[in-house]
XYZ file of C-alpha atoms in Angstrom:
511
model
C -34.958 302.235 20.325
C -34.384 301.398 16.658
C -34.793 298.190 14.678
C -32.383 296.558 12.272
C -34.584 295.224 9.499
C -31.878 293.089 7.946
C -30.675 291.225 11.006
C -33.986 291.227 12.830
C -32.322 292.393 15.993
C -33.053 295.476 18.102
C -30.384 298.021 18.814
C -30.307 300.904 21.249
C -30.424 304.278 19.477
C -27.605 306.803 19.812
C -29.874 309.391 21.447
C -30.921 306.950 24.100
C -27.322 305.900 24.675
C -26.253 309.496 24.912
C -28.890 310.197 27.535
C -27.848 307.114 29.538
C -24.171 308.148 29.388
C -24.837 311.687 30.460
C -27.094 310.546 33.303
C -24.408 308.116 34.465
C -21.560 310.627 34.333
C -23.609 313.195 36.279
C -25.157 311.012 38.972
C -23.451 307.650 39.454
C -19.691 308.139 39.609
C -19.093 304.926 41.538
C -21.233 302.607 39.411
C -20.455 301.378 35.871
C -22.885 302.799 33.374
C -25.717 300.484 32.466
C -27.435 300.748 35.783
C -29.887 303.573 35.130
C -33.268 304.686 36.345
C -36.272 302.829 34.891
C -39.948 303.478 34.492
C -42.396 301.758 36.857
C -43.466 299.456 34.039
C -39.818 298.481 33.313
C -39.205 297.817 37.015
C -42.257 295.600 37.206
C -41.179 293.700 34.078
C -37.674 293.254 35.480
C -39.012 291.898 38.725
C -41.297 289.489 36.935
C -38.545 288.198 34.632
C -36.064 287.847 37.470
C -38.580 285.936 39.518
C -39.253 283.520 36.676
C -35.552 283.004 36.142
C -35.035 282.548 39.890
C -37.698 279.859 39.954
C -37.066 278.025 36.653
C -33.329 278.309 35.918
C -31.317 279.357 38.969
C -32.328 276.381 41.174
C -31.413 274.006 38.354
C -27.943 275.547 37.905
C -27.501 275.604 41.672
C -28.359 271.902 41.828
C -25.697 271.194 39.197
C -23.128 273.101 41.270
C -24.195 271.126 44.323
C -23.131 267.919 42.616
C -19.948 269.603 41.446
C -19.082 270.219 45.073
C -20.104 266.728 46.148
C -17.917 264.994 43.573
C -14.966 267.271 44.407
C -15.000 266.825 48.174
C -16.286 263.290 48.747
C -12.777 261.838 49.174
C -12.563 263.692 52.516
C -15.724 261.935 53.686
C -14.458 258.577 52.351
C -11.156 258.996 54.154
C -12.917 258.972 57.522
C -13.848 255.342 56.638
C -10.319 254.275 55.718
C -10.508 254.992 51.968
C -6.775 255.222 51.234
C -5.957 252.186 53.385
C -8.574 250.055 51.600
C -7.204 250.932 48.116
C -3.617 250.335 49.117
C -2.487 253.958 49.424
C -1.274 256.168 52.269
C -2.939 259.261 53.813
C -0.132 261.408 52.320
C -1.122 260.118 48.870
C -4.582 261.663 49.340
C -3.030 265.097 50.030
C -0.872 264.719 46.924
C -3.805 263.607 44.766
C -5.991 266.491 46.000
C -3.128 268.904 45.103
C -2.922 267.411 41.610
C -6.687 267.686 41.211
C -6.344 271.432 41.600
C -3.515 271.542 39.066
C -5.704 270.248 36.175
C -8.718 272.056 37.636
C -6.886 275.364 37.481
C -4.837 274.979 34.337
C -7.786 273.966 32.175
C -10.279 276.614 33.412
C -9.492 279.262 30.716
C -9.509 276.893 27.765
C -12.606 275.090 29.049
C -14.342 278.443 29.625
C -13.444 279.374 26.021
C -14.953 276.143 24.721
C -18.056 276.924 26.782
C -18.305 280.344 25.162
C -17.822 278.837 21.677
C -20.010 275.729 22.018
C -22.577 277.324 24.247
C -23.120 276.794 27.996
C -26.345 274.788 27.577
C -24.343 272.056 25.808
C -20.938 272.343 27.528
C -22.197 272.229 31.141
C -24.077 268.903 30.791
C -21.155 267.350 28.822
C -18.744 268.231 31.610
C -21.052 266.809 34.214
C -21.519 263.496 32.427
C -17.717 263.177 32.197
C -16.846 263.859 35.817
C -19.909 261.887 37.074
C -18.699 258.811 35.158
C -15.192 259.142 36.638
C -16.690 259.514 40.162
C -18.416 256.185 39.728
C -15.080 254.662 38.649
C -13.411 255.858 41.900
C -15.447 253.244 43.768
C -13.349 250.513 42.142
C -9.815 251.924 42.027
C -6.749 250.318 43.565
C -3.437 251.902 44.381
C -1.821 255.328 44.465
C -1.592 255.704 40.713
C -5.335 255.134 40.134
C -6.150 257.623 42.922
C -4.010 260.295 41.283
C -5.339 259.530 37.743
C -8.990 259.834 38.813
C -8.401 263.093 40.680
C -6.621 264.525 37.653
C -9.556 263.541 35.393
C -12.206 264.964 37.715
C -10.174 268.203 37.935
C -10.010 268.329 34.093
C -13.737 267.872 33.645
C -14.835 270.136 36.503
C -12.507 272.960 35.412
C -14.847 274.771 33.058
C -18.067 274.317 34.943
C -18.004 277.311 37.297
C -16.684 280.029 34.891
C -19.015 278.802 32.159
C -21.983 278.823 34.511
C -21.234 282.314 35.808
C -20.759 283.684 32.307
C -24.056 281.980 31.425
C -25.812 283.712 34.308
C -24.383 287.093 33.204
C -26.268 286.728 29.916
C -29.555 286.462 31.840
C -29.184 288.925 34.763
C -28.202 292.585 34.716
C -25.038 293.794 36.422
C -26.580 294.607 39.795
C -28.981 291.699 39.809
C -26.073 289.304 39.474
C -24.187 289.039 42.779
C -27.087 287.686 44.772
C -27.683 285.062 42.066
C -23.989 284.159 41.939
C -24.145 284.023 45.752
C -27.095 281.619 45.671
C -25.327 279.621 42.986
C -21.902 279.578 44.676
C -23.555 278.928 47.999
C -24.121 275.362 46.779
C -20.397 274.859 47.330
C -21.072 275.325 51.063
C -24.377 273.475 50.882
C -22.559 270.624 49.146
C -20.329 270.285 52.164
C -23.319 270.120 54.497
C -25.262 267.804 52.213
C -22.206 265.633 51.675
C -21.733 265.282 55.410
C -25.388 264.307 55.946
C -25.450 262.008 52.893
C -22.186 260.368 53.924
C -23.479 259.779 57.428
C -26.475 257.977 55.969
C -24.546 256.000 53.398
C -21.910 254.954 55.916
C -24.613 253.127 57.866
C -24.723 250.640 55.018
C -23.084 247.438 56.231
C -23.104 243.770 55.370
C -23.112 244.403 51.619
C -20.692 243.125 49.004
C -19.251 246.683 48.712
C -17.527 248.790 51.324
C -19.675 251.734 52.487
C -17.375 254.395 50.968
C -17.747 252.639 47.598
C -21.493 253.257 47.776
C -20.743 256.923 48.386
C -18.932 257.340 45.059
C -21.427 255.205 43.121
C -24.507 256.936 44.387
C -23.111 260.504 43.937
C -21.712 259.644 40.485
C -25.008 258.184 39.173
C -27.005 261.145 40.493
C -24.610 263.581 38.748
C -25.038 261.838 35.406
C -28.840 261.757 35.772
C -29.039 265.462 36.644
C -26.746 266.317 33.716
C -29.170 264.624 31.276
C -32.114 266.481 32.787
C -30.266 269.852 32.549
C -29.418 269.272 28.868
C -33.119 269.371 28.022
C -34.026 272.317 30.294
C -31.265 274.931 29.972
C -32.150 277.627 27.362
C -29.574 278.952 24.895
C -30.205 282.522 26.049
C -32.865 284.884 27.480
C -34.462 285.257 24.044
C -35.352 281.604 23.909
C -36.121 280.899 27.565
C -39.070 278.474 27.638
C -40.320 279.808 30.925
C -40.864 283.358 29.594
C -43.637 284.528 27.264
C -42.869 286.279 23.974
C -42.889 289.811 25.344
C -40.741 288.809 28.349
C -38.224 287.046 26.157
C -37.761 290.157 23.991
C -37.441 292.385 27.076
C -35.044 290.004 28.785
C -32.730 289.948 25.765
C -32.930 293.687 25.249
C -32.094 294.649 28.864
C -28.895 292.686 28.643
C -27.894 294.524 25.453
C -28.638 297.852 27.042
C -26.666 296.953 30.165
C -23.461 297.039 28.083
C -24.542 299.074 25.012
C -22.408 302.111 25.960
C -19.158 300.191 25.432
C -19.759 297.325 23.054
C -21.391 296.833 19.658
C -22.627 293.397 18.568
C -25.229 291.741 16.386
C -27.516 289.432 18.352
C -29.256 286.211 17.544
C -32.858 285.360 18.381
C -31.689 283.855 21.664
C -30.307 287.201 22.807
C -26.670 286.097 22.655
C -23.996 287.670 20.474
C -23.424 286.196 17.059
C -19.663 286.764 17.400
C -18.861 284.488 20.300
C -15.106 284.916 20.752
C -12.412 287.005 19.080
C -8.671 287.218 19.135
C -8.939 290.647 20.730
C -10.955 289.151 23.583
C -7.990 286.919 24.335
C -5.334 289.633 24.137
C -7.411 292.103 26.167
C -8.066 289.471 28.861
C -4.375 288.732 29.132
C -3.578 292.503 29.411
C -6.275 293.163 31.980
C -4.357 294.531 34.939
C -7.277 294.456 37.350
C -7.721 290.718 36.767
C -4.111 289.816 37.630
C -4.051 292.330 40.518
C -6.992 290.758 42.311
C -6.258 287.164 41.354
C -3.399 286.800 43.795
C -5.505 287.933 46.719
C -8.477 285.891 45.562
C -6.271 282.795 45.785
C -5.178 283.680 49.332
C -8.672 284.557 50.567
C -10.023 281.291 49.163
C -7.638 279.030 51.116
C -10.015 278.362 54.053
C -13.046 277.463 51.890
C -10.917 275.408 49.472
C -9.132 273.491 52.194
C -12.221 272.743 54.276
C -14.202 271.599 51.247
C -12.072 268.446 51.516
C -10.512 268.333 54.978
C -13.274 269.721 57.244
C -14.521 266.271 58.370
C -10.943 265.489 59.435
C -10.584 268.800 61.286
C -13.923 268.186 63.069
C -12.757 264.669 63.929
C -9.756 266.289 65.607
C -12.136 268.147 67.921
C -13.071 264.859 69.529
C -15.885 263.455 67.397
C -15.947 259.900 66.174
C -15.175 259.252 62.463
C -18.830 258.780 61.465
C -20.196 261.588 63.664
C -17.474 263.945 62.319
C -19.267 263.837 58.934
C -22.525 264.868 60.607
C -20.930 267.591 62.758
C -19.342 269.074 59.622
C -22.848 270.136 58.465
C -23.440 273.229 60.749
C -20.169 275.070 59.726
C -21.137 274.636 56.049
C -24.612 275.943 56.745
C -23.054 279.016 58.433
C -20.943 279.494 55.287
C -23.970 279.431 53.025
C -26.012 281.812 55.197
C -23.129 284.317 55.474
C -22.707 284.253 51.670
C -26.402 284.744 50.914
C -26.694 287.715 53.273
C -23.595 289.452 51.917
C -24.479 288.811 48.253
C -27.926 290.296 48.788
C -26.508 293.339 50.485
C -23.809 293.773 47.806
C -26.388 293.955 44.989
C -28.733 296.147 47.039
C -25.997 298.670 47.864
C -24.249 298.255 44.496
C -20.879 297.761 46.268
C -18.395 294.902 46.254
C -15.098 295.764 47.884
C -16.145 296.580 51.443
C -18.458 293.568 51.518
C -15.483 291.335 50.632
C -13.325 292.963 53.249
C -15.917 292.471 55.990
C -16.265 288.805 54.943
C -12.498 288.274 55.223
C -12.517 290.019 58.594
C -15.117 287.509 59.838
C -12.851 284.700 58.720
C -10.001 286.230 60.698
C -12.135 286.351 63.824
C -13.005 282.632 63.437
C -9.379 281.711 62.978
C -8.286 283.656 66.033
C -10.979 281.934 68.153
C -9.845 278.535 66.938
C -6.241 279.335 67.840
C -6.863 280.950 71.216
C -9.803 279.103 72.758
C -8.918 275.887 74.577
C -12.322 274.177 74.828
C -13.492 271.943 72.023
C -16.924 273.649 71.972
C -15.295 277.068 71.640
C -13.058 275.913 68.822
C -16.051 274.388 67.038
C -17.879 277.751 67.362
C -14.802 279.476 65.934
C -14.930 277.012 62.999
C -18.539 278.044 62.302
C -17.537 281.756 62.369
C -14.551 281.044 60.065
C -16.715 279.373 57.435
C -19.418 282.045 57.770
C -16.918 284.542 56.295
C -14.858 282.219 54.052
C -17.291 281.831 51.174
C -17.987 285.524 50.617
C -14.867 286.776 48.824
C -14.792 284.412 45.809
C -18.286 284.882 44.398
C -18.328 288.582 45.057
C -14.987 288.871 43.289
C -16.572 287.102 40.300
C -19.496 289.529 40.326
C -17.035 292.437 40.664
C -14.947 291.317 37.660
C -18.068 290.506 35.686
C -19.624 293.896 36.248
C -16.364 295.631 35.350
C -15.978 293.621 32.113
C -18.797 294.628 29.719
C -17.490 292.702 26.668
C -19.022 289.166 26.904
C -16.243 287.358 25.023
C -13.517 288.904 27.199
C -15.669 288.394 30.270
C -15.830 284.617 29.734
C -12.021 284.473 29.492
C -11.557 286.771 32.502
C -13.793 284.551 34.587
C -11.887 281.508 33.311
C -8.558 282.953 34.311
C -10.015 284.086 37.615
C -10.740 280.385 38.119
C -7.042 280.076 38.950
C -8.178 281.214 42.351
C -8.693 277.553 42.945
C -4.943 277.271 43.376
C -6.014 277.884 46.934
C -6.907 274.200 46.969
C -3.303 273.252 46.219
C -2.158 275.421 49.135
C -4.788 273.929 51.435
C -3.955 270.297 50.511
C -0.310 270.924 51.332
C -1.018 272.805 54.559
C -3.658 270.553 56.121
C -1.615 267.342 56.284
C -2.419 264.447 58.639
C 0.831 264.943 60.557
C -0.708 268.078 62.078
C -3.751 266.216 63.459
C -5.672 266.340 65.675
C -5.629 270.108 66.459
C -4.170 271.313 63.103
C -2.677 274.316 64.935
C 0.152 274.905 62.508
C -2.105 274.863 59.422
C -4.459 277.293 61.145
C -1.601 279.672 61.950
C -0.473 279.521 58.352
C -4.032 280.163 57.163
C -4.264 283.190 59.550
C -1.196 284.784 57.941
C -2.487 284.078 54.409
C -5.904 285.631 55.153
C -4.283 288.797 56.670
C -2.366 289.292 53.418
C -5.546 288.764 51.461
C -7.340 291.446 53.483
C -4.568 293.936 52.829
C -4.538 293.182 49.129
C -8.294 293.559 48.619
C -8.187 296.898 50.518
C -5.400 298.116 48.172
C -7.318 296.859 45.123
C -10.504 298.792 45.974
C -8.647 302.043 46.474
C -6.668 301.457 43.261
C -9.911 301.224 41.294
C -11.205 304.390 43.000
C -7.950 306.188 42.003
C -8.384 305.085 38.361
C -12.014 306.389 38.450
C -10.844 309.768 39.685
C -8.292 309.996 36.872
C -10.939 309.118 34.288
C -13.364 311.652 35.687
C -10.736 314.409 35.394
C -10.211 313.492 31.713
C -13.958 313.369 31.088
C -14.354 316.841 32.569
C -12.154 318.165 29.733
C -14.012 316.363 26.982
C -16.876 317.704 24.916
C -20.082 315.782 24.372
C -18.903 314.932 20.817
C -15.600 313.660 22.192
C -17.414 311.468 24.657
C -19.666 309.950 21.994
C -16.738 309.384 19.702
C -14.915 307.594 22.531
C -17.928 305.297 22.822
C -18.008 304.436 19.098
C -14.245 304.202 18.592
C -12.656 300.773 19.267
C -9.136 302.065 19.960
C -9.778 301.428 23.641
C -11.689 298.222 24.326
C -14.836 298.132 26.466
C -13.803 298.751 30.072
C -10.530 300.425 28.954
C -12.545 303.416 27.616
C -12.160 306.544 29.752
C -16.010 306.752 29.841
C -16.129 303.458 31.763
C -16.301 303.932 35.542
C -15.266 300.915 37.566
C -17.720 299.639 40.149
C -16.320 299.583 43.617
């Protein structure tokens, strides 16, 4: 390791990089370089740093995402108490407003992620939360179809950049194959939010004989809590691993350096004291993200695979109500399926990092969703269909976060990565599909929407299978080229910027 006396930053020496690259090419054909053997001391330091991050930072970010999910899906809970009727709208207006929410939510993800990269996640994340929390409070007092649509558009706008900015933020703290389980724990709050929202709604809806309707209290309480948590987060989130308040001086230096080394074979940057790159975003980052074939390839199937989780984040209480539960109890009975979703995600994310594999884990998760859908469509009893719903959600939350980890690990350039994750946020177009499929006219059994969802998920399974084997084919082509290259040619390929980061023939895609 060498030191740059002028910039005060540490850089990985060429000899060390050469050894890492040779080791990778010889032993780990299926894993992107950066994951290499460590000494016992380094392993102990990594475990200690990860543990401190898991205790001090990850729960805070997960709590923020919990409130992101609450404020996104609470209209479904409110509708069980006559929300649209009370504000002078129709049930169909809710479906339309939810669809429009996903329009702004999807369209503004890439630009909002770019702002997050430029401004810094520790500032942008709390700002977004304060904005959508304030709008959520305002929903308690809206009247009419127009106000319903306007507030959903605004919440979609402000929530758009939260997830990609947060995931890009996590990728600056955790190494490539430490990341999926953390994204899983983080993303799992989306499922936990559904469970917590059902339990919280059940409690709030017991409020009677007040000057406000019970669903109004739901929006007020959740909005106020969101704003409060945002202010707390603003003071606690560090700029980067090099300035993390919960690490000591030696741990901060090591935490920053391990992230540099994770991508040092393919990118060259100057780093600030915080451990983040001084050059935040470049024009080439934008052009390379737009030209990234693997992003657009998987995006279509990510959208399709996300339809069940996106649809049920809003409409699950109504689907459960169709199984014969009363309107209030439907909110409570929506909790177990969400818990199943969270547990399934956590188990698969842990296994994915441990085995350093993404594609087959996603495929098994989608297959579990298919089993749940088939049970719901073929079993006549309400208890059997409810069990099928739990199985469906157990598999539904796996594909999206593991796809994020897959794309993140296969995109070593941080600037491009932030844009790739922002564009991948268009996977939330699944919410538009879900809002249009799960309409009230199909109540109470929602058989037609479930049949449509079954077809969509089958296509998603086929697409992910083809995507994994396409990456494997590209890897084989690159390995044939590498076999003809001398050591000097390989090192020149690393230094030369003609091919950008993961486009270099020395980069092996993780599968």
